[in-house]
Coordinates of C-alpha atoms (C1' of nucleotides) in Angstrom, one line a residue:
Chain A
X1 CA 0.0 0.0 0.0
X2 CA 2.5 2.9 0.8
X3 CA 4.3 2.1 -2.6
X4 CA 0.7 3.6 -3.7
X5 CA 0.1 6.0 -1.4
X6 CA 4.0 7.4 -2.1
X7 CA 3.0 7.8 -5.6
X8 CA 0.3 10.2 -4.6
X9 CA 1.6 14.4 -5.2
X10 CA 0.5 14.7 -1.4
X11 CA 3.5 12.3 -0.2
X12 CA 5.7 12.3 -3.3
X13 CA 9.3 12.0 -1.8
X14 CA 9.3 11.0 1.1
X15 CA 10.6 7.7 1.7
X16 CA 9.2 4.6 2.3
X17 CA 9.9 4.1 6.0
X18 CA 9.6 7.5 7.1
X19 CA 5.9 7.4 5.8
X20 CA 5.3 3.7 7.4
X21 CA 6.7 5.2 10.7
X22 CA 4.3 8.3 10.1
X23 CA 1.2 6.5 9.0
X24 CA 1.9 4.0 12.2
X25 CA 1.0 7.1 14.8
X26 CA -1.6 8.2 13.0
X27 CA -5.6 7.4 12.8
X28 CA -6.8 6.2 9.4
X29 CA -9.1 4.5 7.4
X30 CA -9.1 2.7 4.0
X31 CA -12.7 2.6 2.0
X32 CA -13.3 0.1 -0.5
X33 CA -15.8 1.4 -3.0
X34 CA -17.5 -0.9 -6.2
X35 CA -18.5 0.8 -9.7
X36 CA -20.7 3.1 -9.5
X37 CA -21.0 3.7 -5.5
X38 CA -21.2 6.9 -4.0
X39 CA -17.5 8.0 -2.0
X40 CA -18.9 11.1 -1.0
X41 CA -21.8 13.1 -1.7
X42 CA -22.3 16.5 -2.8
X43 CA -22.8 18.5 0.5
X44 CA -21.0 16.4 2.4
X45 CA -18.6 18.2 4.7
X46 CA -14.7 17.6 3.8
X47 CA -13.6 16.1 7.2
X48 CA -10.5 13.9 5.7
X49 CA -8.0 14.5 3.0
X50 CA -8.7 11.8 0.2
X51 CA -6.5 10.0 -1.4
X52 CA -7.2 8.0 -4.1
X53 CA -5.0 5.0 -4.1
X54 CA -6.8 2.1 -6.4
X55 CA -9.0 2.9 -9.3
X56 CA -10.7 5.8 -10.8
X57 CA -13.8 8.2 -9.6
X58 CA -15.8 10.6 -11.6
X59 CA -17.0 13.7 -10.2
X60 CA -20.6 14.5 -10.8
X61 CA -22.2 18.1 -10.5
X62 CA -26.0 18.2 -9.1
X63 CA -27.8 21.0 -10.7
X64 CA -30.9 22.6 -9.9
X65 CA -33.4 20.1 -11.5
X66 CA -31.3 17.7 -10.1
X67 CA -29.7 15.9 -13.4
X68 CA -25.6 15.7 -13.5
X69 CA -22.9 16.9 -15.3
X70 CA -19.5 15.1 -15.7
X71 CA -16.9 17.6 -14.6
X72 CA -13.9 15.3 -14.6
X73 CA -12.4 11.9 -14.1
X74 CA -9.7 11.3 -11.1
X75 CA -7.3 8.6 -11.3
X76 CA -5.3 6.8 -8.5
X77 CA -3.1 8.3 -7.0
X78 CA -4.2 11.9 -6.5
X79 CA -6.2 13.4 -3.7
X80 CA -9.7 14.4 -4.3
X81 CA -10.9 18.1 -3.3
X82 CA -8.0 19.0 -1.8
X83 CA -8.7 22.5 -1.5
X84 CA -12.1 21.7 0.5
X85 CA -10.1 20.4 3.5
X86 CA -9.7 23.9 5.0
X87 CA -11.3 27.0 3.8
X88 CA -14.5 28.6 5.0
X89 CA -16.5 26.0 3.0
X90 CA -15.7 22.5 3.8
X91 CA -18.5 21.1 1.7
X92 CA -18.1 18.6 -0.9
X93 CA -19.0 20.7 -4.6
X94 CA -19.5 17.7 -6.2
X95 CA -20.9 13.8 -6.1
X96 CA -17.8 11.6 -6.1
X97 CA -18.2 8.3 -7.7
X98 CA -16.1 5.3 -8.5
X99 CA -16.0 4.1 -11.8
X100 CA -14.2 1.2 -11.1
X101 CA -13.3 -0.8 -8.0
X102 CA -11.4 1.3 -5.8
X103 CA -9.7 2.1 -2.9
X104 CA -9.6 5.8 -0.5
X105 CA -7.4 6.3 1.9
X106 CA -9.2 8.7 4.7
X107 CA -7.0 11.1 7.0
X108 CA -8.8 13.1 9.4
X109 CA -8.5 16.6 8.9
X110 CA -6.1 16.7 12.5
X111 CA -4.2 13.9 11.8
X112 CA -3.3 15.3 8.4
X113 CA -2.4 18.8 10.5
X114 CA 0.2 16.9 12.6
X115 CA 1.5 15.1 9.6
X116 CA 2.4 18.5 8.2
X117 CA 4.2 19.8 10.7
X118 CA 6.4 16.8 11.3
X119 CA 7.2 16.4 7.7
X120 CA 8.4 19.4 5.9
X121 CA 7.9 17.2 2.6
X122 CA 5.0 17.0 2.5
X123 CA 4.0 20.7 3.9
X124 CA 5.6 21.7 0.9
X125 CA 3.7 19.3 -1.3
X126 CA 0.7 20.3 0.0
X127 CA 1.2 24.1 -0.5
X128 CA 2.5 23.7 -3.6
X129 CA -0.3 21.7 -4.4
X130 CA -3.3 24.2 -3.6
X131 CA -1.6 27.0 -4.4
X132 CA -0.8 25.8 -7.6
X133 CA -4.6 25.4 -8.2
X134 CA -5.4 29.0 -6.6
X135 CA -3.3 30.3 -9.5
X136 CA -4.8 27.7 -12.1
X137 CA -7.9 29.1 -11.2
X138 CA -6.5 32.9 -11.6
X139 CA -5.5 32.1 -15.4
X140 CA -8.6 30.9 -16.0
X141 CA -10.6 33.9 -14.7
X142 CA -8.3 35.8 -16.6
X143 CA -8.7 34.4 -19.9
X144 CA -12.5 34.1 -19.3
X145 CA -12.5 37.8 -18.5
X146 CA -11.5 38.7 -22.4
X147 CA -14.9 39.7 -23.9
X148 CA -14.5 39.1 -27.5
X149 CA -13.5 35.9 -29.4
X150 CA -11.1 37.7 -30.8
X151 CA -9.5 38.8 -27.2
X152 CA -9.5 35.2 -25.9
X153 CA -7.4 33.8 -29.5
X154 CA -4.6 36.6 -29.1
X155 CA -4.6 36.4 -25.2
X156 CA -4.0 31.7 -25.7
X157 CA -1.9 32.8 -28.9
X158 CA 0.4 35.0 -26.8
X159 CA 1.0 32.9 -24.0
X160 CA 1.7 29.5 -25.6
X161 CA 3.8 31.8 -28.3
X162 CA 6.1 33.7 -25.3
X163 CA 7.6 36.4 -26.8
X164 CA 9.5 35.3 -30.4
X165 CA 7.9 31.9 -31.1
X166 CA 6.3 32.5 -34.4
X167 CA 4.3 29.2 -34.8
X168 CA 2.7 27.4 -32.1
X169 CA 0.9 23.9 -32.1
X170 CA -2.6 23.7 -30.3
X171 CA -3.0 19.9 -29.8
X172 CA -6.6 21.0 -30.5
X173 CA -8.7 20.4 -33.3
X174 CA -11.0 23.7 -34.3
X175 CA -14.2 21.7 -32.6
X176 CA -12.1 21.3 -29.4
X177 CA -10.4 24.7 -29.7
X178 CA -14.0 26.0 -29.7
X179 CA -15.2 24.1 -26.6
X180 CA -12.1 25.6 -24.7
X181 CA -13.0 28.9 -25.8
X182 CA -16.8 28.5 -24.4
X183 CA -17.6 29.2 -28.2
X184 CA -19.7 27.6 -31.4
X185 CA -17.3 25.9 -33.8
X186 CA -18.3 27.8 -37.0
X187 CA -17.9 30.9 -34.7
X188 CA -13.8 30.3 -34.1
X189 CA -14.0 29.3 -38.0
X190 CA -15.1 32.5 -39.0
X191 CA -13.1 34.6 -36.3
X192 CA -10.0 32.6 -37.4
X193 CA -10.6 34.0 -40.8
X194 CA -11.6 37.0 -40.9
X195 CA -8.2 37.7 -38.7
X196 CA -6.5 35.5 -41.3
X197 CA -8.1 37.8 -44.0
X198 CA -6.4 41.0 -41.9
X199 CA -2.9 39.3 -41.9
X200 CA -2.9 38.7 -38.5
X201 CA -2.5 35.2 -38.6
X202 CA -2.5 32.2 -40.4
X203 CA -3.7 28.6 -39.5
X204 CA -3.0 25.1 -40.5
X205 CA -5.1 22.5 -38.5
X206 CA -3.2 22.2 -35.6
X207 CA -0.6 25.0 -36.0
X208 CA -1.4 28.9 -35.8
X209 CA 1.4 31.1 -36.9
X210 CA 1.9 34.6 -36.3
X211 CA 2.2 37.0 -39.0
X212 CA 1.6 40.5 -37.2
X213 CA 2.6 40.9 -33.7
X214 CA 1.8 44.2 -33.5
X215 CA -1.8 43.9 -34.3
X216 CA -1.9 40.9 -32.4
X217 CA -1.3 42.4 -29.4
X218 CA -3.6 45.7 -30.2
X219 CA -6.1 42.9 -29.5
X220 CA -5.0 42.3 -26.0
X221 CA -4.1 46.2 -24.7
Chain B
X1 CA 4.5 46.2 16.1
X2 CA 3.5 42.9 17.5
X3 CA 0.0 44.1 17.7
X4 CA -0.7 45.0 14.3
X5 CA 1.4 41.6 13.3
X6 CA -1.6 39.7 15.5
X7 CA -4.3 41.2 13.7
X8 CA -3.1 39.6 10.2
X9 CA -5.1 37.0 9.4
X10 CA -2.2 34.8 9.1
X11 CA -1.4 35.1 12.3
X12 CA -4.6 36.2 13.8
X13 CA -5.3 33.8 17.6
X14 CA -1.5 33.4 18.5
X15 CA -0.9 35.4 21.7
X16 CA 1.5 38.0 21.8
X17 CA 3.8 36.3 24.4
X18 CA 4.3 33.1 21.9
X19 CA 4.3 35.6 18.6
X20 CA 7.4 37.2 20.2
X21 CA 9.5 34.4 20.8
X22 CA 8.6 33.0 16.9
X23 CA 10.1 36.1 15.9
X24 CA 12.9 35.6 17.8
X25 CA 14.6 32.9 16.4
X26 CA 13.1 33.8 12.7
X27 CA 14.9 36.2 10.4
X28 CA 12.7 38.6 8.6
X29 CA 12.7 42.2 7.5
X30 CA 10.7 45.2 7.3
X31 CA 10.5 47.7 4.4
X32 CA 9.2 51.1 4.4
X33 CA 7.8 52.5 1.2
X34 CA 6.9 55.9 0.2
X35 CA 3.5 57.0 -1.3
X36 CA 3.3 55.5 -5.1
X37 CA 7.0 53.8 -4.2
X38 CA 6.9 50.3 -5.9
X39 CA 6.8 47.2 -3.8
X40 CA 6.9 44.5 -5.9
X41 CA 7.0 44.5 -9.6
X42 CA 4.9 42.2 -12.2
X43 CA 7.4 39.1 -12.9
X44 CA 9.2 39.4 -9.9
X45 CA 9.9 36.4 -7.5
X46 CA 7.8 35.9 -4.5
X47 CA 10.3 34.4 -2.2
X48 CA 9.0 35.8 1.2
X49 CA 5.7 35.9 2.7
X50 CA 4.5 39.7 2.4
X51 CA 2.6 40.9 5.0
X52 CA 1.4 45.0 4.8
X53 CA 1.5 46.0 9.0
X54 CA 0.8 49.7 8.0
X55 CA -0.5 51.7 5.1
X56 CA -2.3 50.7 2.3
X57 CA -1.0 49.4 -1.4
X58 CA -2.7 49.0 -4.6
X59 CA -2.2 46.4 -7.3
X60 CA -1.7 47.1 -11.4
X61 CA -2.0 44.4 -13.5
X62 CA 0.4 46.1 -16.7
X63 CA -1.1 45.1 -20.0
X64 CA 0.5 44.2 -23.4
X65 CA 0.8 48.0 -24.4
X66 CA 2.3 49.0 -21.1
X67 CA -0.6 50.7 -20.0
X68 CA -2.1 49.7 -16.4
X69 CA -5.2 48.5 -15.0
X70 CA -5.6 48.7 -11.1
X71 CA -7.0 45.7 -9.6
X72 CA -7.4 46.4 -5.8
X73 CA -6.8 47.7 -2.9
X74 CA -5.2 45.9 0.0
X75 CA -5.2 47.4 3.5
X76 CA -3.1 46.5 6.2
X77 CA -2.7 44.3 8.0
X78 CA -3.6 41.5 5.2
X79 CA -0.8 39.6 3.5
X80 CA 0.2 40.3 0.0
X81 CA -0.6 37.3 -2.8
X82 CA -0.4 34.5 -0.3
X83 CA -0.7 31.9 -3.1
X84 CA 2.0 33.0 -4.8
X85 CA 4.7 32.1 -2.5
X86 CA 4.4 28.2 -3.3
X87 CA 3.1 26.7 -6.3
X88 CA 4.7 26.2 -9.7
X89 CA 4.4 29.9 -10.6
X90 CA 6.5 32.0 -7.7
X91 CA 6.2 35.0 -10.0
X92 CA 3.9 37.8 -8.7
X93 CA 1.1 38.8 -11.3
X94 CA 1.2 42.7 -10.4
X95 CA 2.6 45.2 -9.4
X96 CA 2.3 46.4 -6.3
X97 CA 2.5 50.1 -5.5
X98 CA 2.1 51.9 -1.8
X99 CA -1.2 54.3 -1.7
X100 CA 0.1 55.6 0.9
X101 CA 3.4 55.2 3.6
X102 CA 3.4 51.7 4.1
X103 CA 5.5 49.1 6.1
X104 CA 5.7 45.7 4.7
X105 CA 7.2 42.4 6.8
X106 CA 8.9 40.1 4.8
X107 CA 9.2 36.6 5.8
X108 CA 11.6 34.5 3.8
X109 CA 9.9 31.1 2.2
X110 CA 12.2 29.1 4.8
X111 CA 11.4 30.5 8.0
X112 CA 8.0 30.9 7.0
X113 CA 8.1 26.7 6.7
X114 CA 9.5 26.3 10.3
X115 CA 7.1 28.9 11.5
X116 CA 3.7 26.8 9.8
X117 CA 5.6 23.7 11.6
X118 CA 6.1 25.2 14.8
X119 CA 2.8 26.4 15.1
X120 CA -0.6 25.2 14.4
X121 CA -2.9 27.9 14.7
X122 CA -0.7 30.0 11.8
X123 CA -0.8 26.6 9.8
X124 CA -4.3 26.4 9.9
X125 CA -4.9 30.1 9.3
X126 CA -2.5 29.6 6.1
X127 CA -4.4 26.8 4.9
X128 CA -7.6 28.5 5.2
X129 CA -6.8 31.5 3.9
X130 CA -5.5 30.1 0.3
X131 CA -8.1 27.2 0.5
X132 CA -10.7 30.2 0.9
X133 CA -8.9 31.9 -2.5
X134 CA -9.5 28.7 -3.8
X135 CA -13.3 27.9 -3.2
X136 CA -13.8 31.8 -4.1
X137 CA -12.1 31.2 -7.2
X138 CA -13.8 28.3 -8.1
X139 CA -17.2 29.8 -7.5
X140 CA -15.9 32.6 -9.6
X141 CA -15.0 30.8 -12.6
X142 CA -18.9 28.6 -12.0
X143 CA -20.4 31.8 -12.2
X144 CA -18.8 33.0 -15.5
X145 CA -19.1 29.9 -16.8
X146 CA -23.5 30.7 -17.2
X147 CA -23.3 32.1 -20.9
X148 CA -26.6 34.3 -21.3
X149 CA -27.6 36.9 -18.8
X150 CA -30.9 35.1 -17.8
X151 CA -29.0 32.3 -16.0
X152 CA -26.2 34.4 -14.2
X153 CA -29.2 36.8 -12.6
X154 CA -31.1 33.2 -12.1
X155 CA -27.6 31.9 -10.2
X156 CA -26.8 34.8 -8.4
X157 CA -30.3 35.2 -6.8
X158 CA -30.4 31.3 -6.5
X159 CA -26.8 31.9 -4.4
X160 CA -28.1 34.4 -2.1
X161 CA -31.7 33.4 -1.8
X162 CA -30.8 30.1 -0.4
X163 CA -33.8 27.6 0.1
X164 CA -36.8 29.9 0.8
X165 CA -36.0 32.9 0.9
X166 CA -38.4 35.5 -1.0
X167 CA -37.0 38.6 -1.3
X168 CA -33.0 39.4 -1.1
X169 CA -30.8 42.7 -0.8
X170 CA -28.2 43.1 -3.4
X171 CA -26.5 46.1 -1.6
X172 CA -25.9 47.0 -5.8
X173 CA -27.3 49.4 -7.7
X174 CA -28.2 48.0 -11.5
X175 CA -24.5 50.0 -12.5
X176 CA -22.6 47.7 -10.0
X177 CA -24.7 44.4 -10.9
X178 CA -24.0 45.2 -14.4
X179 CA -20.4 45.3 -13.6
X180 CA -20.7 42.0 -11.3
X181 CA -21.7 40.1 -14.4
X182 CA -19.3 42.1 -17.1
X183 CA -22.7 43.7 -19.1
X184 CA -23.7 46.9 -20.1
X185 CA -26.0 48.4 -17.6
X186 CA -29.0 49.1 -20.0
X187 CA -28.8 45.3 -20.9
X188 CA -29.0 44.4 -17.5
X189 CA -32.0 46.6 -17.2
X190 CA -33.8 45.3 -19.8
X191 CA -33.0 41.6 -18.7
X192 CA -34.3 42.0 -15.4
X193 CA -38.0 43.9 -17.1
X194 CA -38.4 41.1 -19.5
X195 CA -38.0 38.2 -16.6
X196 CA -40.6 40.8 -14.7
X197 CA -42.8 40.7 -17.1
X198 CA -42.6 36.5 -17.3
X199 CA -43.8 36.8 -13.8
X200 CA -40.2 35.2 -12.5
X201 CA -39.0 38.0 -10.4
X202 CA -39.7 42.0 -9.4
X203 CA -37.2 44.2 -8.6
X204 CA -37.0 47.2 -6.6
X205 CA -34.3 49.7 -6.3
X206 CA -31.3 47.1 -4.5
X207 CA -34.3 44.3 -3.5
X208 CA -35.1 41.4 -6.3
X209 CA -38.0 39.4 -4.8
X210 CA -38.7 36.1 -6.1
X211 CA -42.1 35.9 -7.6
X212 CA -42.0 32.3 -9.4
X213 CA -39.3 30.0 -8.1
X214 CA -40.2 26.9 -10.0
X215 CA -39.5 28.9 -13.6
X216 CA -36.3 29.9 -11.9
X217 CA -34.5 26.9 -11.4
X218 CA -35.7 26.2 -15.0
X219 CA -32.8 28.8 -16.3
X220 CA -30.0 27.0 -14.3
X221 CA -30.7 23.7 -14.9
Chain C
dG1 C1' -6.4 3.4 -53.8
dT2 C1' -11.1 3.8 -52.3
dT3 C1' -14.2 4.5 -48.9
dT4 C1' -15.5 6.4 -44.6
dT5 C1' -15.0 9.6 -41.0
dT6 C1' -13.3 13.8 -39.2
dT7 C1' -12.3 18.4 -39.8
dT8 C1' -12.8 22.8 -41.8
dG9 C1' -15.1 26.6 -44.6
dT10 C1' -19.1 29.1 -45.4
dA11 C1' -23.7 31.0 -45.9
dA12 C1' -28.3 32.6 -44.2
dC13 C1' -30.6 33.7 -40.6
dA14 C1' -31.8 34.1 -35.3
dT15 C1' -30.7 35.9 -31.0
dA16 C1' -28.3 38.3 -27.3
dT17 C1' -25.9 41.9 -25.8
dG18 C1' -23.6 46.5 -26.7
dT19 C1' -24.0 51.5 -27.6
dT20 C1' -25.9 55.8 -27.4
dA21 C1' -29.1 58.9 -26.1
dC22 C1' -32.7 60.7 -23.5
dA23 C1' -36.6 60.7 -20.3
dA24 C1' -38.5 59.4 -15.8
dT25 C1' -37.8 58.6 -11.2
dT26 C1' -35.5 58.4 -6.8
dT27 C1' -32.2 59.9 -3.5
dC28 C1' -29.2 63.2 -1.5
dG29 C1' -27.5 67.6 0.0
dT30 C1' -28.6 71.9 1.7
Chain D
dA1 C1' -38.9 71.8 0.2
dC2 C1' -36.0 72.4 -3.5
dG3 C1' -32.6 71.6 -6.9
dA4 C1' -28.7 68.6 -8.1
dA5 C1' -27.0 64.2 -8.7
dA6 C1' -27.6 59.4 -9.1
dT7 C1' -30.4 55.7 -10.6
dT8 C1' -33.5 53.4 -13.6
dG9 C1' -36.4 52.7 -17.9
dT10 C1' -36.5 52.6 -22.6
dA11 C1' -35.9 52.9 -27.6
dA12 C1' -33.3 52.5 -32.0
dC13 C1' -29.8 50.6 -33.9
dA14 C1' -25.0 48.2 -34.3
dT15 C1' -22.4 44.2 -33.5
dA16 C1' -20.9 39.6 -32.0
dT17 C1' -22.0 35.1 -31.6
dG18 C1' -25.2 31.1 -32.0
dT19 C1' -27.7 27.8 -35.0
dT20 C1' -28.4 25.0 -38.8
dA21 C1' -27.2 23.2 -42.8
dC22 C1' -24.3 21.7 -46.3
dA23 C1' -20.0 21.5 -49.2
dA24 C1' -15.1 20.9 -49.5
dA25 C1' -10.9 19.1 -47.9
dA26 C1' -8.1 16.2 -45.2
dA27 C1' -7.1 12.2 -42.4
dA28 C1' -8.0 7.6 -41.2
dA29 C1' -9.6 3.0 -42.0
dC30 C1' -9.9 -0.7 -44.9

DNA sequence: GTTTTTTTGTAACATATGTTACAATTTCGT
DNA sequence: ACGAAATTGTAACATATGTTACAAAAAAAC
């Protein structure tokens, strides 16, 4: 098990007998779960860090007229809602389900306290961890705060270009481009275009390069 | 100092007596600043925890074309981008200017670690204050994530209605909502008339009273 | 190499929101 | 109580994006 559970951001690099000698003075649980059980429940207050050691979960969002909406799969080992452990709202967002057989280990929210402050390893893992997704979370609002179409394509073409690259590569089709942008397809089509049509830019399928900088960044300021 | 130190939330709770003898065997240093004397520039490298003690500081986020946009003010005694001094991106996002004569405490990224060891109550208020930033965020980036107008006035009075609630108190006039949800006011305006007309809602001046809950929920789902 | 599937371009039209301008109403200062 | 300032309602029109549908092109499967 702590072969898994070492794996897991949350513990990465500590070794092996330090986190047995760790995990022996400490209270916790292990949860089996079949496909398609409920780990925890939307609501649900946040009492352990979870770490998913064995398997996979989906987390499900509950809307109003209470139907669900995939936000995103979770697969061993990673923690799940780390950032709903502390915080002024320890309630679970989202339904967590397993998709397969699998295994959680549970550390009370204490426990998990005294474990970071008698290993400086994973403090720092832990910090990094949710402060890494505070900023995550910054980008996004940022990108989602340019108005226009056209905003959003020069503000993702300027930060995967940095400042000489002249032709990046997406990894996106235009359909999945789209999606990312929170726009219709034939909407980036034409938008891709028309800024194609002003020598902005020029695309290939996956590959967008540059031709204006200048008016590029016009877009942005 | 000690006293305005205490009321950060970062260290809010910790007596005085114990606070003393933490900074005793810490290294840390304070910087005075001038009225509109820089702090921290955009790009720079957060390597110690910044916590304003006195004065106030604003923060610019400098735009392609140089130009600057201010994004807020911070008021002592608060610390200064607390997710930014662990994570993959150590850089800070603004600049950060003094309003007015300000000290700052710096805390090196080190002795800041022995200090969230040492102590739990500033552990704990760490961790809640960036898992807060966190659920904040992602509440933020929910809420932009409604594309028409209709279902962002539908979420936000379903957020601060709660369960049965009738009638709640923006505390905005319609120039400020507008702003909340990033539209012109007059569209705003005429939103909120045509959903009075459907019988869904009523406003009045900073009141929004729920008039037909069931076709409501209907917009979020 | 042909067929099938995926991706992209494009057009016509629908809809939502922005912009501007002004009138009506309410609140505030005195 | 009065006038000034802020807030709200509203209309006409501009613009951006969505929707649907289909054709063209490229990639993948066979």
């Amino acid at each position: 098990m702590f072969e898994k559970v070492q794996l897991c951001p949350v513990m990465r690099g500590v070794p092996l007998n330090e986190l047995e000698i760790l995990f022996k003075s400490m209270h916790f649980n292990i949860h089996q779960y079949d496909t398609n059980q409920m780990v925890i429940e939307s609501g649900a207050d946040c009492n352990s860090l979870m770490i998913l050691i064995e398997g996979e979960v989906r987390g499900e969002m509950p809307d109003q007229a209470g139907k669900t909406v995939k936000i995103e799969d979770i697969a061993a080992p990673r923690p799940i809602a780390p950032a709903f452990l502390f915080g002024q709202n320890n309630k679970c967002p989202v339904n967590v389900i397993a998709n397969i057989p699998t295994r959680v280990l549970f550390i009370p929210r204490n426990e998990f306290l005294k474990l970071l402050q008698q290993n400086t390893t994973i403090l720092t893992n832990y910090l990094n961890i949710i402060s890494s997704r505070s900023q995550f979370l910054s980008g996004k609002i940022k990108f989602l705060s340019f108005k226009t179409l056209r905003e959003k394509i020069a503000q993702y073409i300027y930060e995967l270009s940095g400042e000489n690259l002249k032709t990046i590569f997406t990894g996106k089709s235009q359909e999945e481009l789209a999606e990312f942008f929170g726009v219709a397809r034939p909407s980036l089509s034409r938008t891709l275009k028309e800024m194609e049509n002003e020598g902005i830019l020029k695309t290939e399928r996956k590959y967008i390069t540059i031709l204006d900088r200048e008016k590029l960044s016009r877009l942005i300021s």
